[in-house]
PDB file of C-alpha atoms in Angstrom:
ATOM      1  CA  UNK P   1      12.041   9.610  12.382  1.00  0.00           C
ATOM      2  CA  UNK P   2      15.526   7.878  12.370  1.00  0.00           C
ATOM      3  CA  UNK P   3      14.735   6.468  16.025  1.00  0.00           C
ATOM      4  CA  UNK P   4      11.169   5.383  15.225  1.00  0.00           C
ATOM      5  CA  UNK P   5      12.576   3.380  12.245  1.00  0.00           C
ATOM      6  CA  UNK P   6      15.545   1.879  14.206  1.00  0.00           C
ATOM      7  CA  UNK P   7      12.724   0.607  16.335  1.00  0.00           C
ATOM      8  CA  UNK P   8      10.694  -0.402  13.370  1.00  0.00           C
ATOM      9  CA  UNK P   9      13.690  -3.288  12.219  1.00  0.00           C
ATOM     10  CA  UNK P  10      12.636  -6.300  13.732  1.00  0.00           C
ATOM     11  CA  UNK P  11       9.411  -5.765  12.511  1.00  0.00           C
ATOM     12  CA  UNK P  12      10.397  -5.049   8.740  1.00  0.00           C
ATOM     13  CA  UNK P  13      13.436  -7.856   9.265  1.00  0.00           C
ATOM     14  CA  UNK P  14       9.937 -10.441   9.454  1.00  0.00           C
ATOM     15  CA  UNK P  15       8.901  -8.772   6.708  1.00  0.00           C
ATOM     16  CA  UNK P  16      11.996  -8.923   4.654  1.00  0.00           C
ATOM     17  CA  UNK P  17      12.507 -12.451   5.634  1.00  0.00           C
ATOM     18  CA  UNK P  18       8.932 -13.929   5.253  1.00  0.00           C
ATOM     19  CA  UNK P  19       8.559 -17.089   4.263  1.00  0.00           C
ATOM     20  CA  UNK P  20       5.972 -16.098   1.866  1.00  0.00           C
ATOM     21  CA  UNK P  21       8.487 -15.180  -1.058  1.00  0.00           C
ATOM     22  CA  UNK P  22       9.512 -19.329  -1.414  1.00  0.00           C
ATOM     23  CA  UNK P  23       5.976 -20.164  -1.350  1.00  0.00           C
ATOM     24  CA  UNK P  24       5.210 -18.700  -4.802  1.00  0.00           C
ATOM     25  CA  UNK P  25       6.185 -21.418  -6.926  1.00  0.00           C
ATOM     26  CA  UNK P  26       3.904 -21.110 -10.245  1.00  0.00           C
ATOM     27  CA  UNK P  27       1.442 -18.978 -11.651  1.00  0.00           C
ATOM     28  CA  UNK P  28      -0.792 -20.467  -9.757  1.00  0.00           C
ATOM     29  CA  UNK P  29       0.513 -19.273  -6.465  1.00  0.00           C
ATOM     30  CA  UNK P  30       1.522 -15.548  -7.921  1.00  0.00           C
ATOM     31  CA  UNK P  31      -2.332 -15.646  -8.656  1.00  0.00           C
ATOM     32  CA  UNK P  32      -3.350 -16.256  -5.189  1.00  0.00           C
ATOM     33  CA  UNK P  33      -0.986 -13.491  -4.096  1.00  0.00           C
ATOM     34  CA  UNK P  34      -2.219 -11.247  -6.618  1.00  0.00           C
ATOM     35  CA  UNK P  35      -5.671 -12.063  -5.953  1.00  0.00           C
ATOM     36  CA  UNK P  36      -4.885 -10.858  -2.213  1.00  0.00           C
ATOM     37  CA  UNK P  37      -2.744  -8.345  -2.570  1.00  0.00           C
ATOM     38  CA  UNK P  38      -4.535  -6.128  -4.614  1.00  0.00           C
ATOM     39  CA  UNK P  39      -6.775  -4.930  -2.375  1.00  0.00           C
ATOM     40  CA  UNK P  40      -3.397  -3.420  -0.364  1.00  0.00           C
ATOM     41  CA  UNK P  41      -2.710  -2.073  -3.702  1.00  0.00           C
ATOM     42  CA  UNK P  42      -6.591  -0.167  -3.480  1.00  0.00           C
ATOM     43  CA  UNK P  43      -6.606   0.844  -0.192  1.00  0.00           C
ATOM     44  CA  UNK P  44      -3.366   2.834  -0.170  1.00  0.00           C
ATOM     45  CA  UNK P  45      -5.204   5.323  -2.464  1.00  0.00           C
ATOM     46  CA  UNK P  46      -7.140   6.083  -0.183  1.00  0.00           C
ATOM     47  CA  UNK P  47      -4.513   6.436   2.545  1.00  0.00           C
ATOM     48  CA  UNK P  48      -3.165   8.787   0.336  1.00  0.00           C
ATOM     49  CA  UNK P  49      -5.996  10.838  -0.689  1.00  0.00           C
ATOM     50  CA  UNK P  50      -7.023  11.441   2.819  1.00  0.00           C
ATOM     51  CA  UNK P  51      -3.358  13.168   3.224  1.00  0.00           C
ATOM     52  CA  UNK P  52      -3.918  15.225   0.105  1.00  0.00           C
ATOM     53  CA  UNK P  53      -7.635  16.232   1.083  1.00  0.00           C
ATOM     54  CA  UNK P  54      -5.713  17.220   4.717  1.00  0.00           C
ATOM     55  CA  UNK P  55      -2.569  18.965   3.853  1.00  0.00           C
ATOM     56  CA  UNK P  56      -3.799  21.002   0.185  1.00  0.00           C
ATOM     57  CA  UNK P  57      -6.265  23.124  -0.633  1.00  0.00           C
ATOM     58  CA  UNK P  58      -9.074  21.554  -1.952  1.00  0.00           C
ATOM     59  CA  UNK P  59     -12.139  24.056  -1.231  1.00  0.00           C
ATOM     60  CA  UNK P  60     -13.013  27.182  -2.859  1.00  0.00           C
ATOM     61  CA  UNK P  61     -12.422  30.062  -3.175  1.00  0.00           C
ATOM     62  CA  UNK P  62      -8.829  28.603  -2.929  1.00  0.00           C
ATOM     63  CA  UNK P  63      -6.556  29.749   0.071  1.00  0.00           C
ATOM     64  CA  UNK P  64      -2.454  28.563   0.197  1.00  0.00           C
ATOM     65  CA  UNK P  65      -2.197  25.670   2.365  1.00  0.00           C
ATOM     66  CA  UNK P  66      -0.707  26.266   5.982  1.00  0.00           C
ATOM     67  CA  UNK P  67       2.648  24.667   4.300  1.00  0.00           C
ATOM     68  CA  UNK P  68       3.426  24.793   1.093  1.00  0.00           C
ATOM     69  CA  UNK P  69       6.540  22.398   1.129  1.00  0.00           C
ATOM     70  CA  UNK P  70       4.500  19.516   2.474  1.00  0.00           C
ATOM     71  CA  UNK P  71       1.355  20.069  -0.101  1.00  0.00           C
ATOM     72  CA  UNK P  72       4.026  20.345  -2.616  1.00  0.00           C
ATOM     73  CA  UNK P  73       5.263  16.802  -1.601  1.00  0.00           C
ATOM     74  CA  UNK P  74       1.787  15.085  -0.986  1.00  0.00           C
ATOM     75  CA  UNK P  75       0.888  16.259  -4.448  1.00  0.00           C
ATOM     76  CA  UNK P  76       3.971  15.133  -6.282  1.00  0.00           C
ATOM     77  CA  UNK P  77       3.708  11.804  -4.190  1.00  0.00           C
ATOM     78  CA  UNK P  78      -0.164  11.643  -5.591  1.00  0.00           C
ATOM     79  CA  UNK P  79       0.561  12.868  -9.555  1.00  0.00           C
ATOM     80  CA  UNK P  80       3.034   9.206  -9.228  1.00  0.00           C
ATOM     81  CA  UNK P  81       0.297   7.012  -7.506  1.00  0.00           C
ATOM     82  CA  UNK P  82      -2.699   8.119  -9.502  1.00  0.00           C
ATOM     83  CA  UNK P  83      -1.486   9.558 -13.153  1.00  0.00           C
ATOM     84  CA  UNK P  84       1.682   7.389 -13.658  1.00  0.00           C
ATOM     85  CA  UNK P  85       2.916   6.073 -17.117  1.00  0.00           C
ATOM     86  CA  UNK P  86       2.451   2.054 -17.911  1.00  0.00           C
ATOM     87  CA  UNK P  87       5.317   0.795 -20.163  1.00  0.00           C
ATOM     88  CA  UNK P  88       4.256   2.138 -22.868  1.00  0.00           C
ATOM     89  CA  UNK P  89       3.721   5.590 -21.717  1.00  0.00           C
ATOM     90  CA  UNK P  90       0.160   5.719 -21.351  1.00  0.00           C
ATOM     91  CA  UNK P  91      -0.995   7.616 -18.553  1.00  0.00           C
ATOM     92  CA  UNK P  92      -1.984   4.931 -15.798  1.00  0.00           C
ATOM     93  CA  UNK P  93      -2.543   5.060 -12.151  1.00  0.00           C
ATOM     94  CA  UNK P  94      -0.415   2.499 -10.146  1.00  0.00           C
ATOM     95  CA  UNK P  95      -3.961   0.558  -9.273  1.00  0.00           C
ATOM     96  CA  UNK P  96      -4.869   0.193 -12.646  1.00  0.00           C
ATOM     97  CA  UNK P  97      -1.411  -0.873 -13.817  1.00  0.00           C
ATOM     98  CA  UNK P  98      -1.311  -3.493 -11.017  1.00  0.00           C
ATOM     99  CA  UNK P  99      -5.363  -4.949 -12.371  1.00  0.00           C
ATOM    100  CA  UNK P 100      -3.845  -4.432 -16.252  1.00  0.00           C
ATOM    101  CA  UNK P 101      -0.304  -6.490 -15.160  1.00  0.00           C
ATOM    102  CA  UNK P 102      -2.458  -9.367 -13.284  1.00  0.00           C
ATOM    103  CA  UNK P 103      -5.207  -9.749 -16.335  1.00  0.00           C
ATOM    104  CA  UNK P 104      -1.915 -11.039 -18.182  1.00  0.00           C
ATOM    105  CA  UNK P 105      -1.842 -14.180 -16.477  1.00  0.00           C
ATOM    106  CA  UNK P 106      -5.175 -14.794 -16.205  1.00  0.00           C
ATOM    107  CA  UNK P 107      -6.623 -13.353 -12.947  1.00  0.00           C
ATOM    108  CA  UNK P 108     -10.112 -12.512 -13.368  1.00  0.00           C
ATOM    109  CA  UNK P 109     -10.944  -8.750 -12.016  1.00  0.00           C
ATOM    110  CA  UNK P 110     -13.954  -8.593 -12.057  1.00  0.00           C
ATOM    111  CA  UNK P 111     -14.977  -9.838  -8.606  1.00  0.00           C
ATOM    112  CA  UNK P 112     -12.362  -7.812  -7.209  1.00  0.00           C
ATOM    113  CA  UNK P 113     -13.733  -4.395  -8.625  1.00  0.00           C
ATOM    114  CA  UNK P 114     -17.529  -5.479  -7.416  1.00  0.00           C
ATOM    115  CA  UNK P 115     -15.621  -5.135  -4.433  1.00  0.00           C
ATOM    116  CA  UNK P 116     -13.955  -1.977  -4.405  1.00  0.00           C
ATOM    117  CA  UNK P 117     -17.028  -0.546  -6.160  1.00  0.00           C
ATOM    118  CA  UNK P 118     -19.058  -1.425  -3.226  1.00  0.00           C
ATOM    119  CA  UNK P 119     -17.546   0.177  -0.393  1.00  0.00           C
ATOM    120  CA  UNK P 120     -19.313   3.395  -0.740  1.00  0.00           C
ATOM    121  CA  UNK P 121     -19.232   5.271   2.326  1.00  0.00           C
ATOM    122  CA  UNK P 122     -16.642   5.818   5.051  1.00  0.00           C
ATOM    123  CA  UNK P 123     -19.191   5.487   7.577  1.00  0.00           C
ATOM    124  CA  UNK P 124     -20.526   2.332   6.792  1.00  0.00           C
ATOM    125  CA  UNK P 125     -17.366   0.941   5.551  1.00  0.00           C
ATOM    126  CA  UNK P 126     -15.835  -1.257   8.466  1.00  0.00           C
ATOM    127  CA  UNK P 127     -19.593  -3.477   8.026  1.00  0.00           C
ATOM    128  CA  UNK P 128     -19.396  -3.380   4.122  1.00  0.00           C
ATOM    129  CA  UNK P 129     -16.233  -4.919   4.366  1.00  0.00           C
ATOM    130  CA  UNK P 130     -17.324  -7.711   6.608  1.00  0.00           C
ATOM    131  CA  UNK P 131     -19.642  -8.463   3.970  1.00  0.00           C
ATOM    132  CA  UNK P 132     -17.683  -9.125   0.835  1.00  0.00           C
ATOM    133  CA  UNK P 133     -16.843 -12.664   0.140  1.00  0.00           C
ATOM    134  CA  UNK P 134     -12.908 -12.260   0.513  1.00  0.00           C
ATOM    135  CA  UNK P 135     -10.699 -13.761   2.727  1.00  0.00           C
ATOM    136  CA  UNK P 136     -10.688 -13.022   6.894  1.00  0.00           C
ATOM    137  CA  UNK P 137      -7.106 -12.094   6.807  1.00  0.00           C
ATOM    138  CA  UNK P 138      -8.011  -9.645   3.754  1.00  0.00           C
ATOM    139  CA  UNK P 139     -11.172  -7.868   5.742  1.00  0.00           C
ATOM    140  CA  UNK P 140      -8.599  -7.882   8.777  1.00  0.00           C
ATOM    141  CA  UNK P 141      -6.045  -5.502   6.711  1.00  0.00           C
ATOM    142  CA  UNK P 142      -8.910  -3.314   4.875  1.00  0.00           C
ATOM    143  CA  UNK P 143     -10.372  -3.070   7.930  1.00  0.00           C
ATOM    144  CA  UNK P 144      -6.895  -1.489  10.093  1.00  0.00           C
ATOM    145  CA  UNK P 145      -6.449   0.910   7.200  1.00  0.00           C
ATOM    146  CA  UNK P 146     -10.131   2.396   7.084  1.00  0.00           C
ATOM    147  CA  UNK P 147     -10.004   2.188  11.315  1.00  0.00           C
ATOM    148  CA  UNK P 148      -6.569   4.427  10.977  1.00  0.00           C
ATOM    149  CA  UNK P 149      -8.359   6.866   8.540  1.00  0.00           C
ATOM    150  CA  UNK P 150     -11.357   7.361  10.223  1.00  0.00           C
ATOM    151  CA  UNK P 151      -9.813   8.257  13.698  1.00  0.00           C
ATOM    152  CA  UNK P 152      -8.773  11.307  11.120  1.00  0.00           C
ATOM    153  CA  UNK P 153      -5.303  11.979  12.896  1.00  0.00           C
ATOM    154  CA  UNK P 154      -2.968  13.163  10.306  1.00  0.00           C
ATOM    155  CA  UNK P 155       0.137  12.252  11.760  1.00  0.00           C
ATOM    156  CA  UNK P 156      -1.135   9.130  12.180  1.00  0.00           C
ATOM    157  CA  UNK P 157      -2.329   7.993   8.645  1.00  0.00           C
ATOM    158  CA  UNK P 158       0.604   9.882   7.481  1.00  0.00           C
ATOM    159  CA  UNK P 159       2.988   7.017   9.863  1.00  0.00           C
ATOM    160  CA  UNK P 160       0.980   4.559   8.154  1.00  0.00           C
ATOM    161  CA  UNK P 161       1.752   5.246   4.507  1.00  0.00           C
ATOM    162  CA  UNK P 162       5.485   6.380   5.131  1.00  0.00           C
ATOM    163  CA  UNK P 163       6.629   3.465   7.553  1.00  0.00           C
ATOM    164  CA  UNK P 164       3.698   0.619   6.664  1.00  0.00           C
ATOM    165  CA  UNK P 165       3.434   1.492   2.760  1.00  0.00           C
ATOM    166  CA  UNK P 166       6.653   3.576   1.227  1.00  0.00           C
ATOM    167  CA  UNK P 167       9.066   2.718   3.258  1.00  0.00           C
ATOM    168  CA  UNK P 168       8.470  -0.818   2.849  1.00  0.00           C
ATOM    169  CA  UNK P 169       7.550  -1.118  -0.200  1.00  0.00           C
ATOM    170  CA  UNK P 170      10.955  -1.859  -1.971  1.00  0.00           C
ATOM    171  CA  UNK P 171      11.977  -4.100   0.859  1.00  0.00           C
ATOM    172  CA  UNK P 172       9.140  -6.207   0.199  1.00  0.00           C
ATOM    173  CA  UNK P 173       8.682  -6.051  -3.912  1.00  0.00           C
ATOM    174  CA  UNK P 174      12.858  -6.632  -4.376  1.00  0.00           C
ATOM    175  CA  UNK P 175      12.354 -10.463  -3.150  1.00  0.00           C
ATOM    176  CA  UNK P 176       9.232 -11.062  -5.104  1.00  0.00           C
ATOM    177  CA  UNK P 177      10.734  -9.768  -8.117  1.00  0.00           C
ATOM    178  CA  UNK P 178      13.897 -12.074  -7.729  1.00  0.00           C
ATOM    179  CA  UNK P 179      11.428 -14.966  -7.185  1.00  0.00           C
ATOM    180  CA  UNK P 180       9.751 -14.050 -10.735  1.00  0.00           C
ATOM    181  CA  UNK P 181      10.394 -16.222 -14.098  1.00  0.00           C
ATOM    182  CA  UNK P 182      11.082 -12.904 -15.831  1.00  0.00           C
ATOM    183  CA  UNK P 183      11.248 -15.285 -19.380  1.00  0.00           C
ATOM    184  CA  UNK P 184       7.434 -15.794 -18.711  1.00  0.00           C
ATOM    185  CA  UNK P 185       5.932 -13.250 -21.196  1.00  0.00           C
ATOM    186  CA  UNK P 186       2.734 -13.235 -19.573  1.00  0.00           C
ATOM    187  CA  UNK P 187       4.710 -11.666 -16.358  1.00  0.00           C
ATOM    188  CA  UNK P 188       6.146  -8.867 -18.142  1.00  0.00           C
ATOM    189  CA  UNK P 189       3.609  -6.037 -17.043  1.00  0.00           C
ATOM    190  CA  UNK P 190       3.869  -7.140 -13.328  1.00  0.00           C
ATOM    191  CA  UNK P 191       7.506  -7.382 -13.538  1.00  0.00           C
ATOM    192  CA  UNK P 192       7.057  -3.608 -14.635  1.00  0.00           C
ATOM    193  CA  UNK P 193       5.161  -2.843 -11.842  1.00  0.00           C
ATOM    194  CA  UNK P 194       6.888  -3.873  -8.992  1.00  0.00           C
ATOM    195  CA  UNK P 195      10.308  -2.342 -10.526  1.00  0.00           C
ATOM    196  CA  UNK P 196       8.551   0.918 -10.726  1.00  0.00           C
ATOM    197  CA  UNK P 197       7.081   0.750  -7.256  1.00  0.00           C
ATOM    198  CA  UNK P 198      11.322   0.019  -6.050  1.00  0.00           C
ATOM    199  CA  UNK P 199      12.514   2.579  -8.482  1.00  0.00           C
ATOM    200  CA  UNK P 200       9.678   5.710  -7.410  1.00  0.00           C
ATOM    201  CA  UNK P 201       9.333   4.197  -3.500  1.00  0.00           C
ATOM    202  CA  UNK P 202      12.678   3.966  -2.748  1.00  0.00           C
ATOM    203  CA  UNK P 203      14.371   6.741  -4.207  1.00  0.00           C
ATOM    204  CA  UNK P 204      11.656  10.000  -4.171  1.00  0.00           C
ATOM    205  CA  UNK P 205       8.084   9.119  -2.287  1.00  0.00           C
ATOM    206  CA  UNK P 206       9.896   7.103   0.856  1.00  0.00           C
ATOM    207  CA  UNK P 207      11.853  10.190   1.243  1.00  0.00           C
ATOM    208  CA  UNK P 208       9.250  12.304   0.354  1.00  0.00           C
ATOM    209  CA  UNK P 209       7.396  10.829   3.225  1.00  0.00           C
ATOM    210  CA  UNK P 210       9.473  10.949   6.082  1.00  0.00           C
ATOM    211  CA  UNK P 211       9.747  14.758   5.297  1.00  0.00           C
ATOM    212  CA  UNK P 212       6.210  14.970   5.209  1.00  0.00           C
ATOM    213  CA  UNK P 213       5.440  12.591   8.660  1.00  0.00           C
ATOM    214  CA  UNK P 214       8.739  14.760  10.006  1.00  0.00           C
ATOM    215  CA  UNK P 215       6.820  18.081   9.578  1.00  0.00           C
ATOM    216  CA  UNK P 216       3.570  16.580  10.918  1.00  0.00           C
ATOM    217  CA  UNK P 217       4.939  15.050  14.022  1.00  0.00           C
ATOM    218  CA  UNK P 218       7.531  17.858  14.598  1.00  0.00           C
ATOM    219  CA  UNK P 219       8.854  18.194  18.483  1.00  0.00           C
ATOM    220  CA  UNK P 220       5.989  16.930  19.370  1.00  0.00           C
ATOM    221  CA  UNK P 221       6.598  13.731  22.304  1.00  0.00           C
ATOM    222  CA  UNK P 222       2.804  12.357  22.079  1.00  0.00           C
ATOM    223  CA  UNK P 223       2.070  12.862  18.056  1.00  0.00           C
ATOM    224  CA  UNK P 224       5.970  10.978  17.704  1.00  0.00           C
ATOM    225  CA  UNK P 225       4.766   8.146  20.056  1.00  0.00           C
ATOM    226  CA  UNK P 226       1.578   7.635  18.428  1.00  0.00           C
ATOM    227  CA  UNK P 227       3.274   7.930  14.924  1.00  0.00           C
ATOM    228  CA  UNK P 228       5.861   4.925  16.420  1.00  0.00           C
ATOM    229  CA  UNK P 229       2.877   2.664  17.951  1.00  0.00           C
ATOM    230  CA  UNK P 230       0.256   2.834  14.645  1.00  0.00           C
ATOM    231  CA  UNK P 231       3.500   2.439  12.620  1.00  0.00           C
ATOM    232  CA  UNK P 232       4.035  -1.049  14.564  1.00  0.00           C
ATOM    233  CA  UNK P 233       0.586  -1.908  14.322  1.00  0.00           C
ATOM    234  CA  UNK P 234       1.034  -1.604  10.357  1.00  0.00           C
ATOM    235  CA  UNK P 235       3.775  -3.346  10.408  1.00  0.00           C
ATOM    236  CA  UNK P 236       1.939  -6.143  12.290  1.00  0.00           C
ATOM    237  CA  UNK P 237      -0.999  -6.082   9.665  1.00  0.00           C
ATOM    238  CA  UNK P 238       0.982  -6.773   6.909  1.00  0.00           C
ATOM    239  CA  UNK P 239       2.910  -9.377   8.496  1.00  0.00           C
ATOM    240  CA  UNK P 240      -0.435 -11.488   8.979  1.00  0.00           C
ATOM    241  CA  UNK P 241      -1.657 -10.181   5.361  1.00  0.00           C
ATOM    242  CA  UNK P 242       1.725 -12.343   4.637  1.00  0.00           C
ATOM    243  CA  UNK P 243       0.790 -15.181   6.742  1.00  0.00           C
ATOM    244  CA  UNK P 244      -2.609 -15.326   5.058  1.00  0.00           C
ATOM    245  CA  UNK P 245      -1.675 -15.592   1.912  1.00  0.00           C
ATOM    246  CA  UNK P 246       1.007 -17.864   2.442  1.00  0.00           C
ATOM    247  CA  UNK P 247      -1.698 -20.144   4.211  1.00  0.00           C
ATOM    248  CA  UNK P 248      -3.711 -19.919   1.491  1.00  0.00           C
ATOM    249  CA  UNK P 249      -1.406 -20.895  -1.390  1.00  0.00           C
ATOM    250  CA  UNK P 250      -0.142 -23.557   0.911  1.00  0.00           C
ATOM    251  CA  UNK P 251      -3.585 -24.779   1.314  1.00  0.00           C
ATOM    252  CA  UNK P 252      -5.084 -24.128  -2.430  1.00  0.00           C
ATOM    253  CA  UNK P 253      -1.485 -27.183  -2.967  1.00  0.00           C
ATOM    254  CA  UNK P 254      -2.609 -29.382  -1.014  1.00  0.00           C
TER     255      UNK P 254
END
């Protein structure tokens, strides 16, 4: 894990250093991101879920899983994602906080749930996506994450969330909070969010994760090179899910 994520660096250093974080300006352009970046927000769950469905039990009658330690972690991981607490302690999952924090300043929701709600099936999903009236570079990045989950290798989808998702995650939320008007009221709830996504990422579900991608990859040469090429490939998908938005609050100024 240690030498996959050495190898990893350049690849987060663009993401660290993208030149997206001094294009939000206003509002306006933390809309735009919002707008976009809420679908990454959505299709993590399910990331996630297919882990869970992989490494618990789920069927019945109910048999112990083939290890215990890693459905202990997956489930943990999950209870944070989908039954978290908002700021004021109601029970919230990390989707619906981000929809609840971007409402505040005025981004309308309701287009972006039509969405979600229509991507019904995992076998039709890759053409339901093509269809939604969202940005290319948005289809592009829902479309890598279903394409990883429906070639159904474990190790891989599990590379994807710890070294494209967890990992990452507080090195790319740290410079967007620092780029926040935190005396802008209407920004509180999103402020909230991203420090809880740097407080639980960083310090228990990246961790978490690399056990869990550890005990799934093993001593095993191919499932560690695979886990090390999809990881890149993540890596690459979010730097052009940067790019487009960046293009696209660049363009929605001019």
């Amino acid at each position: 894990m240690n030498n996959i994520s050495k190898n990893l660096e350049p690849l987060k250093n663009k993401l660290r250093n993208h030149s997206l974080y001094n294009s939000i300006e206003s509002v306006d352009d933390l809309k735009t991101f919002t707008n976009a970046h809420v679908y990454a927000v959505w299709d993590f769950m399910s990331l996630l879920k297919f882990l869970q469905i992989n490494l618990t039990t789920i069927s019945l009658p109910w048999y112990p899983s083939n290890n215990t330690s890693t459905a202990k972690l997956i489930n943990e991981i999950v209870a944070g994602e989908e039954t978290d607490e908002n700021e004021f302690g109601k029970p919230m999952s990390h989707f619906e906080m981000y929809l609840d924090s971007i409402e505040s300043f005025g981004v309308k929701t309701d287009s972006i749930l039509n969405n979600i709600n229509s991507l019904k099936s995992l076998d039709t999903i890759q053409n339901e996506i093509e269809k939604l009236e969202i940005k290319d570079y948005i289809k592009e990045f829902l479309k890598f994450t279903f394409s990883v989950i429906n070639n159904g290798k474990i190790h891989e989808v599990a590379a994807v969330f710890t070294f494209g998702r967890e990992d990452l995650i507080p090195d790319m939320f740290m410079p967007l909070l620092e780029g926040i008007n935190s005396k802008n009221n209407e920004l509180n709830k999103l402020i909230y969010y991203f420090k809880r996504h740097i407080e639980v990422d960083g310090d228990m579900h990246g961790p978490m994760a690399m056990e869990m991608l550890k005990y799934l990859c093993k001593d095993d040469e191919e499932k560690i090179l695979e886990a090390k090429l999809i990881s890149e490939k993540a890596l690459l998908s979010r730097i052009s899910f940067w790019d487009g938005i960046e293009s696209e609050i660049k363009t929605n100024k001019n």
